[in-house]
C-alpha positions as a printed NumPy array, in Angstrom:
array([[-149.693, -122.29 ,  119.959],
       [-146.604, -122.607,  117.79 ],
       [-142.851, -122.615,  118.271],
       [-140.975, -121.194,  115.283],
       [-137.294, -122.023,  114.818],
       [-134.832, -121.482,  111.976],
       [-134.039, -123.404,  108.826],
       [-132.102, -126.642,  109.332],
       [-130.965, -126.378,  105.709],
       [-128.98 , -123.258,  106.563],
       [-126.05 , -122.733,  108.901],
       [-126.06 , -124.118,  112.466],
       [-123.5  , -122.899,  115.04 ],
       [-119.88 , -123.898,  114.396],
       [-116.49 , -123.646,  116.1  ],
       [-114.866, -122.407,  112.888],
       [-113.128, -119.365,  114.379],
       [-112.581, -120.772,  117.851],
       [-110.77 , -123.854,  116.574],
       [-108.797, -121.867,  114.025],
       [-107.528, -119.475,  116.729],
       [-107.331, -116.746,  114.126],
       [-105.732, -118.962,  111.465],
       [-107.862, -120.095,  108.55 ],
       [-107.424, -123.758,  107.636],
       [-108.244, -123.814,  103.945],
       [-108.975, -127.5  ,  103.471],
       [-110.098, -128.754,  106.851],
       [-113.566, -130.043,  107.618],
       [-115.382, -127.674,  109.932],
       [-116.789, -129.228,  113.087],
       [-120.452, -128.426,  113.585],
       [-122.291, -128.292,  116.879],
       [-124.628, -131.197,  116.229],
       [-127.217, -130.457,  118.895],
       [-128.131, -126.905,  118.017],
       [-131.532, -125.559,  118.967],
       [-132.725, -126.437,  115.459],
       [-131.947, -130.138,  115.822],
       [-133.347, -130.25 ,  119.346],
       [-136.575, -128.549,  118.302],
       [-137.026, -130.808,  115.297],
       [-136.53 , -133.871,  117.46 ],
       [-138.814, -132.713,  120.274],
       [-141.821, -131.116,  118.595],
       [-144.413, -132.757,  116.344],
       [-146.038, -132.297,  113.935],
       [-143.521, -130.166,  112.03 ],
       [-144.525, -127.726,  109.302],
       [-142.282, -125.823,  106.915],
       [-143.108, -122.21 ,  106.042],
       [-143.384, -122.472,  102.286],
       [-143.898, -118.978,  100.87 ],
       [-140.668, -117.41 ,   99.614],
       [-140.625, -113.603,   99.612],
       [-137.033, -112.376,   99.293],
       [-136.207, -113.063,   95.646],
       [-137.564, -110.591,   93.132],
       [-136.664, -112.973,   90.311],
       [-137.573, -116.642,   90.438],
       [-134.165, -117.798,   89.173],
       [-132.588, -116.644,   92.459],
       [-134.401, -119.294,   94.499],
       [-135.114, -121.939,   91.841],
       [-131.721, -123.589,   92.431],
       [-132.076, -124.013,   96.21 ],
       [-135.718, -124.973,   95.834],
       [-134.736, -127.797,   93.474],
       [-131.644, -129.134,   95.252],
       [-132.359, -128.266,   98.909],
       [-136.102, -127.867,   99.476],
       [-137.4  , -130.651,   97.201],
       [-139.455, -128.16 ,   95.163],
       [-141.71 , -127.518,   98.17 ],
       [-141.385, -123.724,   98.242],
       [-144.082, -121.469,   96.85 ],
       [-142.202, -119.156,   94.476],
       [-143.96 , -116.167,   92.979],
       [-143.003, -115.418,   89.364],
       [-141.278, -112.213,   88.309],
       [-142.869, -109.939,   85.701],
       [-139.429, -109.24 ,   84.274],
       [-137.882, -111.436,   81.633],
       [-134.165, -112.097,   81.334],
       [-132.567, -108.724,   82.093],
       [-129.047, -107.678,   82.989],
       [-130.234, -106.343,   86.35 ],
       [-132.1  , -109.438,   87.502],
       [-131.415, -113.137,   87.952],
       [-128.229, -115.197,   87.956],
       [-125.114, -115.085,   85.788],
       [-121.521, -116.337,   85.661],
       [-118.261, -114.545,   84.798],
       [-115.115, -116.551,   84.067],
       [-112.033, -114.999,   85.676],
       [-109.466, -117.688,   84.769],
       [-107.16 , -116.488,   87.526],
       [-104.411, -118.372,   89.356],
       [-104.979, -119.651,   92.897],
       [-101.934, -119.512,   95.156],
       [-101.426, -118.957,   98.889],
       [-105.201, -118.846,   99.463],
       [-105.779, -115.901,   97.112],
       [-106.65 , -115.314,   93.469],
       [-105.447, -111.793,   92.542],
       [-106.823, -111.828,   88.983],
       [-110.286, -112.797,   90.168],
       [-110.11 , -110.264,   93.002],
       [-109.231, -107.455,   90.576],
       [-112.079, -108.477,   88.262],
       [-114.527, -108.355,   91.161],
       [-113.2  , -104.971,   92.328],
       [-113.558, -103.524,   88.822],
       [-117.128, -104.838,   88.646],
       [-117.841, -103.218,   92.015],
       [-116.632,  -99.837,   90.74 ],
       [-118.769, -100.147,   87.61 ],
       [-121.781, -101.099,   89.718],
       [-121.305,  -98.202,   92.138],
       [-120.942,  -95.742,   89.272],
       [-124.04 ,  -96.896,   87.383],
       [-126.345,  -98.607,   89.884],
       [-126.093,  -96.585,   93.07 ],
       [-129.749,  -97.082,   94.013],
       [-129.233, -100.797,   94.707],
       [-127.395, -102.293,   97.672],
       [-124.406, -104.581,   97.122],
       [-122.545, -107.265,   99.031],
       [-119.512, -109.391,   98.131],
       [-118.961, -112.901,   99.479],
       [-115.752, -114.907,   99.134],
       [-114.841, -118.464,  100.098],
       [-112.064, -117.441,  102.493],
       [-110.786, -114.587,  104.6  ],
       [-107.655, -113.779,  102.591],
       [-109.609, -113.218,   99.374],
       [-112.09 , -111.114,  101.317],
       [-109.279, -108.915,  102.631],
       [-107.735, -108.523,   99.168],
       [-110.997, -107.47 ,   97.508],
       [-111.812, -105.099,  100.366],
       [-108.405, -103.413,  100.036],
       [-108.829, -103.035,   96.265],
       [-112.26 , -101.44 ,   96.652],
       [-110.98 ,  -99.043,   99.318],
       [-108.123,  -97.975,   97.014],
       [-110.703,  -97.193,   94.342],
       [-112.605,  -95.156,   96.935],
       [-109.535,  -92.939,   97.363],
       [-109.588,  -91.848,   93.714],
       [-113.194,  -92.343,   92.61 ],
       [-115.887,  -90.095,   94.038],
       [-118.646,  -92.464,   92.871],
       [-117.216,  -95.283,   94.974],
       [-116.725,  -93.224,   98.131],
       [-120.166,  -91.611,   97.732],
       [-121.811,  -95.005,   97.262],
       [-120.222,  -96.424,  100.407],
       [-121.162,  -93.341,  102.423],
       [-124.739,  -93.371,  101.093],
       [-125.41 ,  -96.967,  102.095],
       [-123.716,  -96.474,  105.478],
       [-126.513,  -93.995,  106.207],
       [-129.481,  -95.503,  104.319],
       [-131.844,  -97.62 ,  106.458],
       [-129.609,  -96.885,  109.454],
       [-126.816,  -98.854,  107.798],
       [-128.802, -102.088,  107.498],
       [-127.996, -102.29 ,  103.779],
       [-124.396, -101.012,  103.91 ],
       [-121.855, -102.314,  101.422],
       [-119.9  , -105.305,  102.72 ],
       [-117.164, -107.754,  101.781],
       [-117.439, -110.965,  103.825],
       [-116.273, -114.543,  103.785],
       [-118.927, -117.236,  103.481],
       [-118.919, -118.058,  107.2  ],
       [-120.135, -114.57 ,  108.136],
       [-122.909, -113.862,  105.649],
       [-125.878, -115.627,  107.259],
       [-128.6  , -113.112,  108.09 ],
       [-127.498, -110.596,  105.457],
       [-129.409, -109.739,  102.314],
       [-128.704, -107.226,   99.563],
       [-130.23 , -106.309,   96.222],
       [-127.157, -107.672,   94.447],
       [-124.546, -110.196,   95.588],
       [-121.159, -110.783,   93.937],
       [-119.534, -114.151,   94.705],
       [-115.808, -114.836,   94.362],
       [-115.213, -118.6  ,   94.411],
       [-111.431, -117.943,   94.713],
       [-110.231, -121.439,   93.819],
       [-108.573, -122.265,   90.508],
       [-105.466, -123.751,   88.936],
       [-102.119, -123.16 ,   90.637],
       [ -99.16 , -121.516,   88.811],
       [ -98.219, -124.923,   87.345],
       [-101.692, -125.436,   85.891],
       [-102.784, -128.021,   88.454],
       [-106.266, -127.925,   89.992],
       [-106.621, -129.238,   93.506],
       [-109.988, -130.534,   94.771],
       [-109.918, -128.568,   98.017],
       [-112.544, -126.017,   99.025],
       [-112.018, -125.175,  102.7  ],
       [-115.357, -124.806,  104.532],
       [-117.225, -125.997,  101.436],
       [-115.586, -129.401,  101.926],
       [-116.895, -129.527,  105.485],
       [-119.834, -131.454,  106.855],
       [-122.018, -128.368,  106.546],
       [-120.692, -127.272,  103.153],
       [-124.07 , -127.658,  101.479],
       [-125.728, -125.569,  104.175],
       [-123.123, -122.826,  103.843],
       [-123.692, -122.682,  100.108],
       [-127.456, -122.631,  100.553],
       [-127.034, -119.583,  102.788],
       [-124.83 , -117.932,  100.174],
       [-127.103, -118.648,   97.212],
       [-130.142, -117.135,   98.95 ],
       [-128.711, -113.735,   99.987],
       [-129.745, -111.669,   96.928],
       [-133.086, -110.007,   96.278],
       [-132.474, -109.146,   92.623],
       [-129.239, -110.563,   91.204],
       [-126.28 , -112.856,   91.894],
       [-123.121, -112.676,   89.797],
       [-120.577, -115.438,   90.375],
       [-116.922, -114.826,   89.476],
       [-114.975, -118.063,   89.184],
       [-111.638, -119.493,   88.069],
       [-112.644, -123.104,   88.737],
       [-112.219, -125.32 ,   85.637],
       [-115.539, -127.164,   85.533],
       [-114.128, -129.952,   83.372],
       [-111.657, -130.754,   86.172],
       [-114.073, -130.342,   89.083],
       [-114.996, -133.929,   89.987],
       [-115.972, -134.163,   93.656],
       [-117.041, -137.444,   95.191],
       [-120.787, -137.88 ,   95.596],
       [-120.349, -138.015,   99.376],
       [-118.91 , -134.47 ,   99.36 ],
       [-122.288, -132.736,   99.216],
       [-120.871, -129.229,   99.459],
       [-118.476, -129.55 ,   96.519],
       [-121.155, -131.308,   94.45 ],
       [-123.57 , -128.443,   95.111],
       [-120.892, -125.884,   94.164],
       [-120.36 , -127.612,   90.816],
       [-124.102, -127.669,   90.179],
       [-124.318, -123.957,   91.013],
       [-121.572, -123.051,   88.56 ],
       [-123.304, -125.113,   85.874],
       [-126.641, -123.484,   86.677],
       [-125.214, -119.955,   86.668],
       [-123.562, -120.557,   83.304],
       [-126.272, -122.506,   81.471],
       [-129.493, -121.453,   83.146],
       [-130.613, -125.044,   83.604],
       [-131.684, -126.483,   86.951],
       [-132.761, -130.071,   86.542],
       [-134.232, -129.824,   83.059],
       [-135.753, -126.356,   83.352],
       [-134.272, -123.065,   82.176],
       [-133.886, -120.424,   84.884],
       [-135.479, -117.828,   82.567],
       [-138.071, -119.903,   80.769],
       [-140.103, -117.528,   78.617],
       [-143.084, -119.804,   78.108],
       [-144.895, -122.046,   80.547],
       [-145.007, -125.781,   79.969],
       [-148.535, -125.888,   81.395],
       [-151.835, -125.312,   79.659],
       [-154.865, -123.325,   80.823],
       [-156.618, -124.508,   83.981],
       [-160.139, -124.34 ,   82.566],
       [-162.213, -123.674,   79.414],
       [-162.881, -120.221,   80.871],
       [-159.143, -119.419,   80.805],
       [-158.896, -120.787,   77.257],
       [-161.641, -118.397,   76.197],
       [-159.908, -115.416,   77.836],
       [-156.594, -116.358,   76.187],
       [-158.244, -116.395,   72.76 ],
       [-159.643, -112.894,   73.336],
       [-156.293, -111.524,   74.547],
       [-154.502, -112.866,   71.481],
       [-157.191, -111.417,   69.203],
       [-156.268, -107.992,   70.636],
       [-152.665, -108.332,   69.394],
       [-151.118, -109.456,   72.672],
       [-149.393, -112.72 ,   73.564],
       [-151.104, -114.752,   76.295],
       [-149.041, -117.304,   78.242],
       [-150.952, -119.683,   80.536],
       [-149.81 , -120.661,   84.027],
       [-146.782, -118.403,   84.451],
       [-144.624, -119.51 ,   87.351],
       [-141.866, -121.745,   88.651],
       [-142.975, -123.73 ,   91.679],
       [-146.343, -124.228,   93.377],
       [-147.809, -120.856,   92.416],
       [-148.8  , -119.783,   88.935],
       [-150.455, -116.691,   87.526],
       [-153.338, -117.802,   85.326],
       [-152.286, -115.751,   82.284],
       [-149.195, -113.642,   81.631],
       [-149.617, -110.99 ,   78.935],
       [-146.795, -109.833,   76.655],
       [-146.541, -107.572,   73.607],
       [-144.032, -107.691,   70.701],
       [-143.039, -104.048,   71.233],
       [-142.04 , -104.605,   74.874],
       [-139.248, -107.146,   75.376],
       [-138.512, -106.607,   79.085],
       [-141.131, -109.022,   80.404],
       [-144.854, -109.128,   81.021],
       [-147.267, -106.233,   80.57 ],
       [-149.481, -107.626,   83.304],
       [-150.993, -110.782,   84.741],
       [-154.607, -111.849,   84.394],
       [-156.222, -113.864,   87.179],
       [-159.421, -115.798,   86.567],
       [-161.63 , -117.269,   89.299],
       [-161.109, -120.76 ,   87.944],
       [-159.804, -124.007,   89.415],
       [-156.836, -122.498,   91.272],
       [-159.067, -119.845,   92.857],
       [-161.613, -122.288,   94.222],
       [-158.93 , -124.66 ,   95.531],
       [-157.463, -122.014,   97.874],
       [-158.165, -122.583,  101.56 ],
       [-159.228, -119.061,  102.513],
       [-160.329, -115.827,  100.895],
       [-157.428, -113.949,  102.491],
       [-154.928, -116.486,  101.184],
       [-156.214, -116.373,   97.611],
       [-156.982, -112.655,   97.395],
       [-155.13 , -110.329,   99.725],
       [-151.804, -111.99 ,  100.472],
       [-151.012, -113.251,   96.995],
       [-152.036, -109.94 ,   95.45 ],
       [-149.722, -108.069,   97.836],
       [-146.777, -110.337,   97.075],
       [-147.27 , -110.128,   93.308],
       [-147.636, -106.342,   93.334],
       [-144.536, -106.118,   95.513],
       [-142.639, -107.96 ,   92.772],
       [-143.837, -105.45 ,   90.175],
       [-146.838, -107.26 ,   88.716],
       [-149.967, -105.439,   87.605],
       [-152.842, -107.864,   88.13 ],
       [-156.165, -107.711,   86.299],
       [-158.908, -109.98 ,   87.658],
       [-161.749, -111.368,   85.58 ],
       [-164.774, -112.924,   87.264],
       [-166.412, -115.755,   85.364],
       [-169.918, -114.566,   86.252],
       [-169.245, -111.135,   84.689],
       [-167.541, -112.707,   81.665],
       [-170.375, -115.049,   80.781],
       [-172.996, -112.345,   81.312],
       [-171.361, -109.992,   78.786],
       [-168.043, -111.151,   77.337],
       [-168.005, -108.333,   74.758],
       [-168.101, -105.645,   77.45 ],
       [-165.497, -107.495,   79.515],
       [-163.237, -107.765,   76.458],
       [-163.516, -104.013,   75.83 ],
       [-162.6  , -103.308,   79.461],
       [-159.661, -105.714,   79.22 ],
       [-158.43 , -104.089,   75.989],
       [-158.522, -100.633,   77.564],
       [-156.527, -101.897,   80.555],
       [-153.916, -103.677,   78.419],
       [-153.447, -100.684,   76.11 ],
       [-152.948,  -98.368,   79.088],
       [-150.404, -100.689,   80.702],
       [-148.481, -101.094,   77.445],
       [-148.304,  -97.322,   77.008],
       [-147.024,  -96.906,   80.57 ],
       [-144.406,  -99.648,   80.154],
       [-143.088,  -98.195,   76.905],
       [-143.054,  -94.689,   78.38 ],
       [-141.113,  -95.855,   81.434],
       [-138.602,  -97.607,   79.199],
       [-137.94 ,  -94.4  ,   77.239],
       [-137.539,  -92.463,   80.493],
       [-134.881,  -94.935,   81.663],
       [-132.647,  -94.314,   78.646],
       [-129.467,  -92.477,   79.711],
       [-129.038,  -88.873,   78.604],
       [-125.574,  -88.075,   77.342],
       [-124.044,  -85.007,   78.948],
       [-122.416,  -82.394,   76.775],
       [-118.613,  -82.326,   76.933],
       [-117.282,  -80.133,   79.718],
       [-114.214,  -77.989,   79.123],
       [-111.733,  -77.768,   81.956],
       [-109.721,  -74.579,   82.399],
       [-106.562,  -74.182,   84.407],
       [-106.496,  -71.261,   86.784],
       [-103.086,  -70.09 ,   85.534],
       [-103.825,  -69.331,   81.864],
       [-107.58 ,  -69.853,   81.506],
       [-107.455,  -72.79 ,   79.078],
       [-106.504,  -76.429,   79.493],
       [-104.765,  -76.187,   76.105],
       [-102.149,  -73.805,   77.531],
       [ -99.442,  -75.565,   79.534],
       [ -97.872,  -73.378,   82.209],
       [ -94.104,  -73.011,   82.303],
       [ -93.833,  -74.508,   85.792],
       [ -94.483,  -78.207,   86.299],
       [ -98.084,  -77.758,   87.423],
       [-100.599,  -80.569,   87.196],
       [-103.151,  -80.075,   84.426],
       [-105.471,  -82.399,   82.539],
       [-103.232,  -84.852,   80.704],
       [-100.332,  -84.584,   83.168],
       [ -98.607,  -87.791,   84.208],
       [ -98.02 ,  -87.685,   87.949],
       [ -95.958,  -89.816,   90.337],
       [ -97.333,  -89.687,   93.892],
       [ -96.25 ,  -91.063,   97.247],
       [ -98.769,  -91.634,  100.031],
       [ -97.622,  -90.097,  103.318],
       [-100.483,  -91.363,  105.501],
       [-103.422,  -93.725,  105.433],
       [-103.428,  -97.456,  104.627],
       [-101.098,  -96.948,  101.629],
       [ -98.461,  -94.863,  103.462],
       [ -95.051,  -95.236,  101.8  ],
       [ -96.491,  -96.579,   98.549],
       [ -96.043,  -94.844,   95.192],
       [ -98.575,  -94.605,   92.381],
       [ -98.531,  -93.329,   88.815],
       [-101.564,  -91.503,   87.48 ],
       [-102.564,  -89.55 ,   84.419],
       [-105.066,  -86.8  ,   85.222],
       [-108.116,  -87.128,   82.978],
       [-111.415,  -85.404,   82.365],
       [-113.924,  -88.299,   82.371],
       [-116.204,  -86.379,   79.994],
       [-113.62 ,  -86.203,   77.233],
       [-111.034,  -88.859,   78.07 ],
       [-110.199,  -91.459,   75.45 ],
       [-107.687,  -94.294,   75.356],
       [-105.181,  -95.276,   78.031],
       [-101.615,  -94.348,   78.983],
       [ -99.382,  -97.416,   79.479],
       [ -97.985,  -97.592,   82.997],
       [-100.338,  -94.941,   84.383],
       [-103.755,  -95.366,   85.981],
       [-106.403,  -92.778,   85.043],
       [-107.158,  -90.259,   87.804],
       [-110.442,  -88.391,   87.136],
       [-110.441,  -84.687,   87.952],
       [-113.821,  -85.275,   89.623],
       [-112.34 ,  -87.685,   92.198],
       [-111.362,  -86.477,   95.689],
       [-107.65 ,  -86.865,   94.908],
       [-108.006,  -85.41 ,   91.419],
       [-109.642,  -82.247,   92.756],
       [-106.732,  -81.652,   95.133],
       [-103.936,  -82.507,   92.701],
       [-104.941,  -80.246,   89.796],
       [-102.95 ,  -77.   ,   89.832],
       [-100.332,  -78.297,   92.286],
       [ -96.613,  -78.619,   91.48 ],
       [ -93.72 ,  -80.997,   92.038],
       [ -92.779,  -81.107,   95.718],
       [ -96.245,  -80.117,   96.938],
       [ -98.169,  -82.191,   99.464],
       [-101.946,  -82.304,   99.197],
       [-104.636,  -83.836,  101.403],
       [-107.88 ,  -85.449,  100.309],
       [-110.746,  -87.007,  102.227],
       [-111.693,  -90.683,  102.009],
       [-114.476,  -92.104,  104.175],
       [-114.205,  -89.282,  106.768],
       [-110.396,  -89.581,  107.024],
       [-107.747,  -87.349,  105.435],
       [-104.864,  -88.848,  103.463],
       [-101.659,  -86.898,  102.678],
       [ -99.968,  -87.382,   99.299],
       [ -96.666,  -85.921,   98.043],
       [ -96.211,  -85.068,   94.361],
       [ -92.815,  -86.443,   93.337],
       [ -92.868,  -85.861,   89.571],
       [ -95.049,  -84.144,   86.979],
       [ -94.716,  -84.855,   83.25 ],
       [ -96.771,  -82.877,   80.745]])
């Protein structure tokens, strides 16, 4: 029999919201319920065993940091077949915003713009945003919702993921206290903190300064399956937390890791293993692979699990063609056939690996035949990889002409002040969350638009608002739909 409880390195219960009574204390330590079920179970039951296999991350750099600093390199991490790619792993974006009154507007706007770009170009992957406090969360959420009013891609993305998987992967913006239990393909982090308007940087990080700050950050840094992008305004040269402040120390290490790729002394995207072949048999196979024009890298992996040989080719720079497993030392040291064969194979294939297995008995009986079979397999995989890469290249659409209903051509401007492509429009929201607010837009065709108009935000004709505005006149009121709600907008002025 076994009793399975949660991870004591993640977040235990807290009285964060109860004690705050709805008011967020930015720099207070957060009291933690010391005797949670996790602590009680760990004290009462022996022996204790940690579940070591890590499944969530589809790129090893996503868990390498927590494995090194939190789990003492105990986790079994399966390597990714993909090299350093924009869509996988960990990166850092400097916002250099100003932190005042618990918000960082510049950083929030940068995150919101990145969200729009992601939703326009990467709609097949789920997304979540995590901030260090509630006020920044609310600001980013409001910015994204305003984009949803004028950008069909944003509203469609939100609606799609509200429905997909019964809403389990819906888009969210949350503060760090509320993100435990969530996972998404991609996570954006807004660290919020930075210099104040006078250029001073204060060493205060709200819940990160608390007794469980390190646990909160460990939760945050393990939410993504494919990529984490951290947006920060924190000046690293001025971030000097005391060693007893484990949360702030871990935050500094994370920012350094995200920016440099180094955890301990190892790069997060190390292209070549530091380990040699496990056996003379593997050495022999490596020699044959390289004689076929491929690159053979022994012992590909990060922590406690390594693929015997990773195979690359100069013409394919997105990662490994396949992995080759030999029944050498690592095979015979496994405790069970299911452990060494079925489970590991399933995990690796789930990460995108193609695995080719070579049995030593077959190899030594007829290495020439085995080499020919290996060559055929490698050539086929290379052809498939290169073909898939070509298929992924974007196809440019032909320019689309837009005609006004009045005269038949967008080049003809009607005598009345009607809205056409290129019109500068002043609007006032009559309902919805922006009721009473005014906005200035220039109506654009996204297929042919170029440049910007100072003082006016671009309004695509393909957006919900753009579709309703075109052809209308000064004094008209139009309605457009955003997230199943209708918003009324009055047209105050039209300049052509």
